[in-house]
Amino acid sequence: MHSLSIKYSEGVDENELWHKFYHVCGSLRENGQTNGREMNAYIKDNRISIDLWTFTEEALDEKHFTKYVTDSIEKLEEFCGNKIEIKYLGYVEEELESICTCEKHDYFVLYYYGDFSPIRCGSCEKFVPLFKIPKLHDTRVWDVLGWVNAYKAIKILDLNCGTGEKWAMRQQCNYDSGLSVQGRKVAAKITEVSGVKTYYFLANYKKISKVKDINRPCPSCGGDWHLDKEKFGYFRHQCDKCLLMSSYSSYHY
Ligand SMILES: [Zn+2]
Ligand SMILES: [Zn+2]
């Protein structure tokens, strides 16, 4: 967690202040430096502040800023006539056990996990903060967040167990659904910019026998993709040709 705050002079246009302050927060989020969409800034004694959910102490270091972040901060500082203050507050529950600290990664997996990072490290199986992906933050983190938001919307339809539920399940499970095509493009871009092979995870909600599930071929190339040893706790399929991974279904009969 980090806090962001800046002092301003008496009599500034408050609307403009909120706008410029939230613009900084939005730029940081779009740069993969903060997590989630919840943002509740507050004002006290001519100071506007916010606490932001981040991963690792270095999350808001200047070295990770893009020009969009720098520009938005400059505009805010100019408007307020003061410098922004960024403070590290501490780590959140399970952060230390969940965040990848590897120097090198064998591979990545694009895997939706709510407001956590959607990228898992193949070496340690932990989550990689988006700002840590080399060169991803230039512009492409937006693509990743676009896919995360689409996944989140689909997940809500799925969990509501009503309108659109079946469609939502197919979106998550089929390698050629709109959601999967979007995600696989994002994974390909991550591979391209980082040089680290990036798999796409396909959910598996099929009602299927265990034997059939073990023997099911890669849905894209039809090849064998069963893993002898599970990865990430429950991934059981991996196709190196199609860069797809999947798990056993929880609906075995
Ligand atoms: Zn790692
Ligand atoms: Zn395949």
PDB file of C-alpha atoms and ligand atoms in Angstrom:
ATOM      1  CA  MET A   1       0.000   0.000   0.000  1.00  0.00           C
ATOM      2  CA  HIS A   2       1.105   3.524  -0.763  1.00  0.00           C
ATOM      3  CA  SER A   3      -0.300   6.906   0.060  1.00  0.00           C
ATOM      4  CA  LEU A   4      -0.282   9.824  -2.320  1.00  0.00           C
ATOM      5  CA  SER A   5      -0.896  13.366  -1.195  1.00  0.00           C
ATOM      6  CA  ILE A   6      -0.323  16.972  -2.137  1.00  0.00           C
ATOM      7  CA  LYS A   7      -0.908  20.309  -0.427  1.00  0.00           C
ATOM      8  CA  TYR A   8      -2.674  23.062  -2.342  1.00  0.00           C
ATOM      9  CA  SER A   9      -3.195  26.768  -1.859  1.00  0.00           C
ATOM     10  CA  GLU A  10      -6.370  28.219  -0.396  1.00  0.00           C
ATOM     11  CA  GLY A  11      -8.968  29.113  -3.016  1.00  0.00           C
ATOM     12  CA  VAL A  12      -8.039  26.711  -5.843  1.00  0.00           C
ATOM     13  CA  ASP A  13     -10.828  25.435  -8.084  1.00  0.00           C
ATOM     14  CA  GLU A  14     -11.783  22.264  -6.215  1.00  0.00           C
ATOM     15  CA  ASN A  15     -13.368  20.566  -9.227  1.00  0.00           C
ATOM     16  CA  GLU A  16     -10.151  20.945 -11.138  1.00  0.00           C
ATOM     17  CA  LEU A  17      -8.203  19.680  -8.118  1.00  0.00           C
ATOM     18  CA  TRP A  18     -10.218  16.419  -7.897  1.00  0.00           C
ATOM     19  CA  HIS A  19      -9.928  15.972 -11.638  1.00  0.00           C
ATOM     20  CA  LYS A  20      -6.147  16.460 -11.764  1.00  0.00           C
ATOM     21  CA  PHE A  21      -5.580  14.305  -8.681  1.00  0.00           C
ATOM     22  CA  TYR A  22      -7.682  11.409 -10.008  1.00  0.00           C
ATOM     23  CA  HIS A  23      -5.894  11.737 -13.329  1.00  0.00           C
ATOM     24  CA  VAL A  24      -2.615  10.916 -11.573  1.00  0.00           C
ATOM     25  CA  CYS A  25      -4.229   7.910  -9.844  1.00  0.00           C
ATOM     26  CA  GLY A  26      -5.724   6.715 -13.156  1.00  0.00           C
ATOM     27  CA  SER A  27      -2.383   7.038 -14.967  1.00  0.00           C
ATOM     28  CA  LEU A  28      -0.694   4.945 -12.292  1.00  0.00           C
ATOM     29  CA  ARG A  29      -3.394   2.281 -12.579  1.00  0.00           C
ATOM     30  CA  GLU A  30      -3.177   2.234 -16.363  1.00  0.00           C
ATOM     31  CA  ASN A  31       0.562   1.809 -15.977  1.00  0.00           C
ATOM     32  CA  GLY A  32       0.096  -1.337 -13.888  1.00  0.00           C
ATOM     33  CA  GLN A  33       1.539   0.361 -10.769  1.00  0.00           C
ATOM     34  CA  THR A  34      -1.629   0.083  -8.656  1.00  0.00           C
ATOM     35  CA  ASN A  35      -4.305  -2.622  -8.414  1.00  0.00           C
ATOM     36  CA  GLY A  36      -8.069  -2.526  -8.579  1.00  0.00           C
ATOM     37  CA  ARG A  37     -10.418   0.296  -9.468  1.00  0.00           C
ATOM     38  CA  GLU A  38     -11.462   1.466  -6.000  1.00  0.00           C
ATOM     39  CA  MET A  39     -10.297   5.026  -5.439  1.00  0.00           C
ATOM     40  CA  ASN A  40     -11.412   7.179  -2.543  1.00  0.00           C
ATOM     41  CA  ALA A  41      -9.452  10.359  -2.179  1.00  0.00           C
ATOM     42  CA  TYR A  42     -10.119  12.754   0.684  1.00  0.00           C
ATOM     43  CA  ILE A  43      -9.370  16.320   1.650  1.00  0.00           C
ATOM     44  CA  LYS A  44      -8.255  17.756   4.950  1.00  0.00           C
ATOM     45  CA  ASP A  45      -6.482  21.018   5.831  1.00  0.00           C
ATOM     46  CA  ASN A  46      -5.736  22.000   2.219  1.00  0.00           C
ATOM     47  CA  ARG A  47      -4.278  18.601   1.427  1.00  0.00           C
ATOM     48  CA  ILE A  48      -5.758  15.970  -0.903  1.00  0.00           C
ATOM     49  CA  SER A  49      -4.741  12.359  -0.193  1.00  0.00           C
ATOM     50  CA  ILE A  50      -5.462   8.786  -1.176  1.00  0.00           C
ATOM     51  CA  ASP A  51      -4.295   5.308  -0.139  1.00  0.00           C
ATOM     52  CA  LEU A  52      -3.649   3.032  -3.097  1.00  0.00           C
ATOM     53  CA  TRP A  53      -3.355  -0.746  -3.272  1.00  0.00           C
ATOM     54  CA  THR A  54       0.082  -1.579  -4.673  1.00  0.00           C
ATOM     55  CA  PHE A  55       2.381  -4.592  -4.810  1.00  0.00           C
ATOM     56  CA  THR A  56       5.906  -4.150  -3.379  1.00  0.00           C
ATOM     57  CA  GLU A  57       7.635  -1.129  -1.951  1.00  0.00           C
ATOM     58  CA  GLU A  58       9.027  -0.116  -5.352  1.00  0.00           C
ATOM     59  CA  ALA A  59       5.614  -0.045  -7.072  1.00  0.00           C
ATOM     60  CA  LEU A  60       5.430   3.753  -7.249  1.00  0.00           C
ATOM     61  CA  ASP A  61       9.137   4.393  -7.848  1.00  0.00           C
ATOM     62  CA  GLU A  62       9.819   7.014 -10.483  1.00  0.00           C
ATOM     63  CA  LYS A  63      11.796   4.530 -12.563  1.00  0.00           C
ATOM     64  CA  HIS A  64       8.501   2.808 -13.419  1.00  0.00           C
ATOM     65  CA  PHE A  65       6.716   5.984 -14.547  1.00  0.00           C
ATOM     66  CA  THR A  66       5.708   6.468 -18.177  1.00  0.00           C
ATOM     67  CA  LYS A  67       5.410   9.901 -19.723  1.00  0.00           C
ATOM     68  CA  TYR A  68       1.654   9.800 -19.028  1.00  0.00           C
ATOM     69  CA  VAL A  69       2.289   9.433 -15.312  1.00  0.00           C
ATOM     70  CA  THR A  70       5.017  12.084 -15.313  1.00  0.00           C
ATOM     71  CA  ASP A  71       2.828  14.510 -17.292  1.00  0.00           C
ATOM     72  CA  SER A  72      -0.158  14.078 -14.998  1.00  0.00           C
ATOM     73  CA  ILE A  73       2.013  14.610 -11.895  1.00  0.00           C
ATOM     74  CA  GLU A  74       3.620  17.718 -13.396  1.00  0.00           C
ATOM     75  CA  LYS A  75       0.215  19.216 -14.177  1.00  0.00           C
ATOM     76  CA  LEU A  76      -1.051  18.513 -10.666  1.00  0.00           C
ATOM     77  CA  GLU A  77       2.081  19.965  -9.035  1.00  0.00           C
ATOM     78  CA  GLU A  78       1.877  23.071 -11.190  1.00  0.00           C
ATOM     79  CA  PHE A  79      -1.790  23.512 -10.294  1.00  0.00           C
ATOM     80  CA  CYS A  80      -1.192  23.044  -6.550  1.00  0.00           C
ATOM     81  CA  GLY A  81       2.125  24.900  -6.381  1.00  0.00           C
ATOM     82  CA  ASN A  82       3.525  21.993  -4.360  1.00  0.00           C
ATOM     83  CA  LYS A  83       5.287  18.655  -4.812  1.00  0.00           C
ATOM     84  CA  ILE A  84       3.390  15.385  -4.606  1.00  0.00           C
ATOM     85  CA  GLU A  85       4.304  13.160  -1.640  1.00  0.00           C
ATOM     86  CA  ILE A  86       4.408   9.401  -2.153  1.00  0.00           C
ATOM     87  CA  LYS A  87       4.786   7.203   0.918  1.00  0.00           C
ATOM     88  CA  TYR A  88       5.060   3.442   1.281  1.00  0.00           C
ATOM     89  CA  LEU A  89       2.575   2.311   3.955  1.00  0.00           C
ATOM     90  CA  GLY A  90       3.189  -1.437   4.077  1.00  0.00           C
ATOM     91  CA  TYR A  91       2.205  -4.737   2.509  1.00  0.00           C
ATOM     92  CA  VAL A  92      -1.260  -6.284   2.422  1.00  0.00           C
ATOM     93  CA  GLU A  93      -2.303  -9.734   3.632  1.00  0.00           C
ATOM     94  CA  GLU A  94      -0.577 -12.567   1.728  1.00  0.00           C
ATOM     95  CA  GLU A  95       1.384 -10.100  -0.437  1.00  0.00           C
ATOM     96  CA  LEU A  96       4.816 -11.382   0.583  1.00  0.00           C
ATOM     97  CA  GLU A  97       3.925 -15.014  -0.209  1.00  0.00           C
ATOM     98  CA  SER A  98       2.147 -14.147  -3.462  1.00  0.00           C
ATOM     99  CA  ILE A  99       4.406 -11.774  -5.358  1.00  0.00           C
ATOM    100  CA  CYS A 100       7.168 -13.013  -7.666  1.00  0.00           C
ATOM    101  CA  THR A 101      10.657 -11.700  -6.972  1.00  0.00           C
ATOM    102  CA  CYS A 102      12.466 -13.740  -9.658  1.00  0.00           C
ATOM    103  CA  GLU A 103      15.131 -12.044 -11.759  1.00  0.00           C
ATOM    104  CA  LYS A 104      14.347 -14.338 -14.681  1.00  0.00           C
ATOM    105  CA  HIS A 105      11.118 -16.116 -15.572  1.00  0.00           C
ATOM    106  CA  ASP A 106      10.910 -19.493 -17.358  1.00  0.00           C
ATOM    107  CA  TYR A 107       7.571 -18.432 -18.807  1.00  0.00           C
ATOM    108  CA  PHE A 108       4.431 -16.471 -17.924  1.00  0.00           C
ATOM    109  CA  VAL A 109       0.768 -17.454 -17.842  1.00  0.00           C
ATOM    110  CA  LEU A 110      -2.018 -14.963 -18.447  1.00  0.00           C
ATOM    111  CA  TYR A 111      -4.519 -15.963 -15.791  1.00  0.00           C
ATOM    112  CA  TYR A 112      -7.460 -13.956 -14.469  1.00  0.00           C
ATOM    113  CA  TYR A 113      -7.420 -13.533 -10.698  1.00  0.00           C
ATOM    114  CA  GLY A 114      -9.698 -10.621  -9.836  1.00  0.00           C
ATOM    115  CA  ASP A 115      -7.824  -7.404  -9.122  1.00  0.00           C
ATOM    116  CA  PHE A 116      -4.535  -9.236  -8.566  1.00  0.00           C
ATOM    117  CA  SER A 117      -1.973  -9.165 -11.358  1.00  0.00           C
ATOM    118  CA  PRO A 118      -3.174 -11.376 -14.249  1.00  0.00           C
ATOM    119  CA  ILE A 119       0.367 -12.630 -14.892  1.00  0.00           C
ATOM    120  CA  ARG A 120       1.815 -15.696 -13.166  1.00  0.00           C
ATOM    121  CA  CYS A 121       5.526 -16.519 -13.196  1.00  0.00           C
ATOM    122  CA  GLY A 122       6.373 -20.018 -14.450  1.00  0.00           C
ATOM    123  CA  SER A 123       9.495 -20.213 -12.266  1.00  0.00           C
ATOM    124  CA  CYS A 124       7.979 -19.539  -8.825  1.00  0.00           C
ATOM    125  CA  GLU A 125       4.246 -19.780  -9.723  1.00  0.00           C
ATOM    126  CA  LYS A 126       3.592 -16.425  -8.000  1.00  0.00           C
ATOM    127  CA  PHE A 127       2.028 -13.234  -9.384  1.00  0.00           C
ATOM    128  CA  VAL A 128       4.147 -10.747 -11.323  1.00  0.00           C
ATOM    129  CA  PRO A 129       3.235  -7.056 -10.812  1.00  0.00           C
ATOM    130  CA  LEU A 130       2.378  -5.598 -14.219  1.00  0.00           C
ATOM    131  CA  PHE A 131       4.907  -2.774 -13.938  1.00  0.00           C
ATOM    132  CA  LYS A 132       7.663  -5.399 -13.686  1.00  0.00           C
ATOM    133  CA  ILE A 133       7.078  -6.766 -17.185  1.00  0.00           C
ATOM    134  CA  PRO A 134       9.850  -5.284 -19.329  1.00  0.00           C
ATOM    135  CA  LYS A 135       8.551  -2.675 -21.771  1.00  0.00           C
ATOM    136  CA  LEU A 136       4.930  -3.690 -21.248  1.00  0.00           C
ATOM    137  CA  HIS A 137       4.149  -0.395 -19.592  1.00  0.00           C
ATOM    138  CA  ASP A 138       4.872   1.709 -22.668  1.00  0.00           C
ATOM    139  CA  THR A 139       1.314   1.387 -23.929  1.00  0.00           C
ATOM    140  CA  ARG A 140       0.354  -2.231 -23.834  1.00  0.00           C
ATOM    141  CA  VAL A 141      -0.675  -2.557 -20.231  1.00  0.00           C
ATOM    142  CA  TRP A 142      -3.967  -1.044 -21.418  1.00  0.00           C
ATOM    143  CA  ASP A 143      -4.555  -4.131 -23.549  1.00  0.00           C
ATOM    144  CA  VAL A 144      -3.969  -6.323 -20.517  1.00  0.00           C
ATOM    145  CA  LEU A 145      -6.364  -4.292 -18.369  1.00  0.00           C
ATOM    146  CA  GLY A 146      -8.964  -4.344 -21.175  1.00  0.00           C
ATOM    147  CA  TRP A 147      -8.873  -8.132 -21.140  1.00  0.00           C
ATOM    148  CA  VAL A 148      -9.020  -8.204 -17.305  1.00  0.00           C
ATOM    149  CA  ASN A 149     -12.120  -5.981 -17.368  1.00  0.00           C
ATOM    150  CA  ALA A 150     -13.812  -8.137 -20.015  1.00  0.00           C
ATOM    151  CA  TYR A 151     -13.021 -11.249 -17.951  1.00  0.00           C
ATOM    152  CA  LYS A 152     -14.417  -9.614 -14.812  1.00  0.00           C
ATOM    153  CA  ALA A 153     -17.696  -8.732 -16.576  1.00  0.00           C
ATOM    154  CA  ILE A 154     -18.017 -12.295 -17.886  1.00  0.00           C
ATOM    155  CA  LYS A 155     -17.232 -13.748 -14.469  1.00  0.00           C
ATOM    156  CA  ILE A 156     -20.104 -11.724 -12.989  1.00  0.00           C
ATOM    157  CA  LEU A 157     -22.559 -13.180 -15.539  1.00  0.00           C
ATOM    158  CA  ASP A 158     -21.221 -16.640 -14.754  1.00  0.00           C
ATOM    159  CA  LEU A 159     -21.551 -16.242 -10.976  1.00  0.00           C
ATOM    160  CA  ASN A 160     -25.048 -14.743 -11.257  1.00  0.00           C
ATOM    161  CA  CYS A 161     -26.212 -18.148 -12.558  1.00  0.00           C
ATOM    162  CA  GLY A 162     -28.904 -16.522 -14.717  1.00  0.00           C
ATOM    163  CA  THR A 163     -28.874 -14.550 -17.949  1.00  0.00           C
ATOM    164  CA  GLY A 164     -25.797 -15.262 -20.020  1.00  0.00           C
ATOM    165  CA  GLU A 165     -24.376 -17.893 -17.675  1.00  0.00           C
ATOM    166  CA  LYS A 166     -23.832 -20.576 -20.344  1.00  0.00           C
ATOM    167  CA  TRP A 167     -22.406 -18.038 -22.766  1.00  0.00           C
ATOM    168  CA  ALA A 168     -20.073 -16.751 -20.031  1.00  0.00           C
ATOM    169  CA  MET A 169     -18.797 -20.273 -19.307  1.00  0.00           C
ATOM    170  CA  ARG A 170     -18.069 -20.864 -22.996  1.00  0.00           C
ATOM    171  CA  GLN A 171     -16.185 -17.545 -23.130  1.00  0.00           C
ATOM    172  CA  GLN A 172     -13.874 -18.779 -20.380  1.00  0.00           C
ATOM    173  CA  CYS A 173     -13.466 -22.379 -21.599  1.00  0.00           C
ATOM    174  CA  ASN A 174     -13.320 -22.260 -25.407  1.00  0.00           C
ATOM    175  CA  TYR A 175      -9.965 -21.457 -26.952  1.00  0.00           C
ATOM    176  CA  ASP A 176     -11.643 -19.619 -29.846  1.00  0.00           C
ATOM    177  CA  SER A 177     -14.214 -17.528 -27.890  1.00  0.00           C
ATOM    178  CA  GLY A 178     -14.059 -13.739 -28.089  1.00  0.00           C
ATOM    179  CA  LEU A 179     -12.548 -13.538 -24.613  1.00  0.00           C
ATOM    180  CA  SER A 180      -9.895 -16.186 -25.348  1.00  0.00           C
ATOM    181  CA  VAL A 181      -8.969 -14.671 -28.705  1.00  0.00           C
ATOM    182  CA  GLN A 182      -8.537 -11.278 -26.985  1.00  0.00           C
ATOM    183  CA  GLY A 183      -6.507 -12.864 -24.161  1.00  0.00           C
ATOM    184  CA  ARG A 184      -4.303 -14.876 -26.507  1.00  0.00           C
ATOM    185  CA  LYS A 185      -3.480 -11.711 -28.441  1.00  0.00           C
ATOM    186  CA  VAL A 186      -2.523 -10.034 -25.158  1.00  0.00           C
ATOM    187  CA  ALA A 187      -0.386 -13.063 -24.226  1.00  0.00           C
ATOM    188  CA  ALA A 188       1.326 -12.887 -27.628  1.00  0.00           C
ATOM    189  CA  LYS A 189       2.112  -9.202 -27.042  1.00  0.00           C
ATOM    190  CA  ILE A 190       3.557  -9.947 -23.614  1.00  0.00           C
ATOM    191  CA  THR A 191       5.744 -12.612 -25.242  1.00  0.00           C
ATOM    192  CA  GLU A 192       6.839 -10.105 -27.877  1.00  0.00           C
ATOM    193  CA  VAL A 193       7.728  -7.215 -25.553  1.00  0.00           C
ATOM    194  CA  SER A 194       9.212  -9.214 -22.680  1.00  0.00           C
ATOM    195  CA  GLY A 195      10.863 -12.034 -24.599  1.00  0.00           C
ATOM    196  CA  VAL A 196       9.255 -14.434 -22.102  1.00  0.00           C
ATOM    197  CA  LYS A 197       6.956 -17.104 -23.564  1.00  0.00           C
ATOM    198  CA  THR A 198       3.437 -16.403 -22.308  1.00  0.00           C
ATOM    199  CA  TYR A 199       0.740 -19.065 -22.088  1.00  0.00           C
ATOM    200  CA  TYR A 200      -2.991 -18.420 -21.919  1.00  0.00           C
ATOM    201  CA  PHE A 201      -5.026 -20.256 -19.289  1.00  0.00           C
ATOM    202  CA  LEU A 202      -8.329 -21.818 -20.341  1.00  0.00           C
ATOM    203  CA  ALA A 203     -10.887 -22.534 -17.638  1.00  0.00           C
ATOM    204  CA  ASN A 204     -12.487 -25.986 -17.655  1.00  0.00           C
ATOM    205  CA  TYR A 205     -16.077 -26.313 -16.425  1.00  0.00           C
ATOM    206  CA  LYS A 206     -17.041 -29.318 -18.569  1.00  0.00           C
ATOM    207  CA  LYS A 207     -19.092 -32.173 -17.086  1.00  0.00           C
ATOM    208  CA  ILE A 208     -16.685 -34.925 -18.071  1.00  0.00           C
ATOM    209  CA  SER A 209     -15.285 -38.181 -16.689  1.00  0.00           C
ATOM    210  CA  LYS A 210     -11.815 -38.034 -15.135  1.00  0.00           C
ATOM    211  CA  VAL A 211     -10.412 -40.419 -17.755  1.00  0.00           C
ATOM    212  CA  LYS A 212     -11.796 -38.344 -20.603  1.00  0.00           C
ATOM    213  CA  ASP A 213     -10.471 -35.177 -19.001  1.00  0.00           C
ATOM    214  CA  ILE A 214      -6.969 -36.674 -18.693  1.00  0.00           C
ATOM    215  CA  ASN A 215      -7.062 -37.778 -22.321  1.00  0.00           C
ATOM    216  CA  ARG A 216      -8.701 -34.719 -23.828  1.00  0.00           C
ATOM    217  CA  PRO A 217      -6.417 -33.270 -26.522  1.00  0.00           C
ATOM    218  CA  CYS A 218      -5.385 -29.649 -26.918  1.00  0.00           C
ATOM    219  CA  PRO A 219      -8.547 -27.968 -28.250  1.00  0.00           C
ATOM    220  CA  SER A 220      -6.547 -25.915 -30.730  1.00  0.00           C
ATOM    221  CA  CYS A 221      -4.079 -28.349 -32.378  1.00  0.00           C
ATOM    222  CA  GLY A 222      -5.497 -31.693 -31.208  1.00  0.00           C
ATOM    223  CA  GLY A 223      -2.122 -32.722 -29.758  1.00  0.00           C
ATOM    224  CA  ASP A 224      -1.357 -34.361 -26.427  1.00  0.00           C
ATOM    225  CA  TRP A 225      -1.044 -31.749 -23.706  1.00  0.00           C
ATOM    226  CA  HIS A 226      -1.570 -33.598 -20.429  1.00  0.00           C
ATOM    227  CA  LEU A 227       0.949 -32.790 -17.693  1.00  0.00           C
ATOM    228  CA  ASP A 228       2.245 -35.654 -15.538  1.00  0.00           C
ATOM    229  CA  LYS A 229       2.839 -33.279 -12.670  1.00  0.00           C
ATOM    230  CA  GLU A 230       0.482 -30.438 -11.869  1.00  0.00           C
ATOM    231  CA  LYS A 231       1.641 -26.820 -11.957  1.00  0.00           C
ATOM    232  CA  PHE A 232       0.312 -23.782 -10.070  1.00  0.00           C
ATOM    233  CA  GLY A 233      -1.507 -26.130  -7.709  1.00  0.00           C
ATOM    234  CA  TYR A 234      -4.044 -27.323 -10.285  1.00  0.00           C
ATOM    235  CA  PHE A 235      -2.968 -26.739 -13.898  1.00  0.00           C
ATOM    236  CA  ARG A 236      -2.976 -30.158 -15.618  1.00  0.00           C
ATOM    237  CA  HIS A 237      -2.657 -29.376 -19.326  1.00  0.00           C
ATOM    238  CA  GLN A 238      -0.039 -27.466 -21.299  1.00  0.00           C
ATOM    239  CA  CYS A 239       0.413 -27.177 -25.065  1.00  0.00           C
ATOM    240  CA  ASP A 240       3.783 -25.700 -25.998  1.00  0.00           C
ATOM    241  CA  LYS A 241       2.758 -25.317 -29.615  1.00  0.00           C
ATOM    242  CA  CYS A 242      -0.454 -23.326 -28.981  1.00  0.00           C
ATOM    243  CA  LEU A 243       0.767 -21.746 -25.700  1.00  0.00           C
ATOM    244  CA  LEU A 244      -2.356 -22.876 -23.861  1.00  0.00           C
ATOM    245  CA  MET A 245      -2.729 -24.243 -20.340  1.00  0.00           C
ATOM    246  CA  SER A 246      -5.770 -25.646 -18.576  1.00  0.00           C
ATOM    247  CA  SER A 247      -6.887 -27.605 -15.532  1.00  0.00           C
ATOM    248  CA  TYR A 248      -9.032 -30.608 -14.708  1.00  0.00           C
ATOM    249  CA  SER A 249     -12.719 -29.852 -14.476  1.00  0.00           C
ATOM    250  CA  SER A 250     -14.242 -29.673 -11.023  1.00  0.00           C
ATOM    251  CA  TYR A 251     -17.310 -31.451 -12.448  1.00  0.00           C
ATOM    252  CA  HIS A 252     -15.979 -34.987 -12.895  1.00  0.00           C
ATOM    253  CA  TYR A 253     -18.460 -37.862 -12.858  1.00  0.00           C
TER     254      TYR A 253
HETATM  255 ZN    ZN B   1       8.797 -15.746 -10.153  1.00  0.00          ZN
HETATM  256 ZN    ZN B   2      -2.103 -27.186 -29.066  1.00  0.00          ZN
END
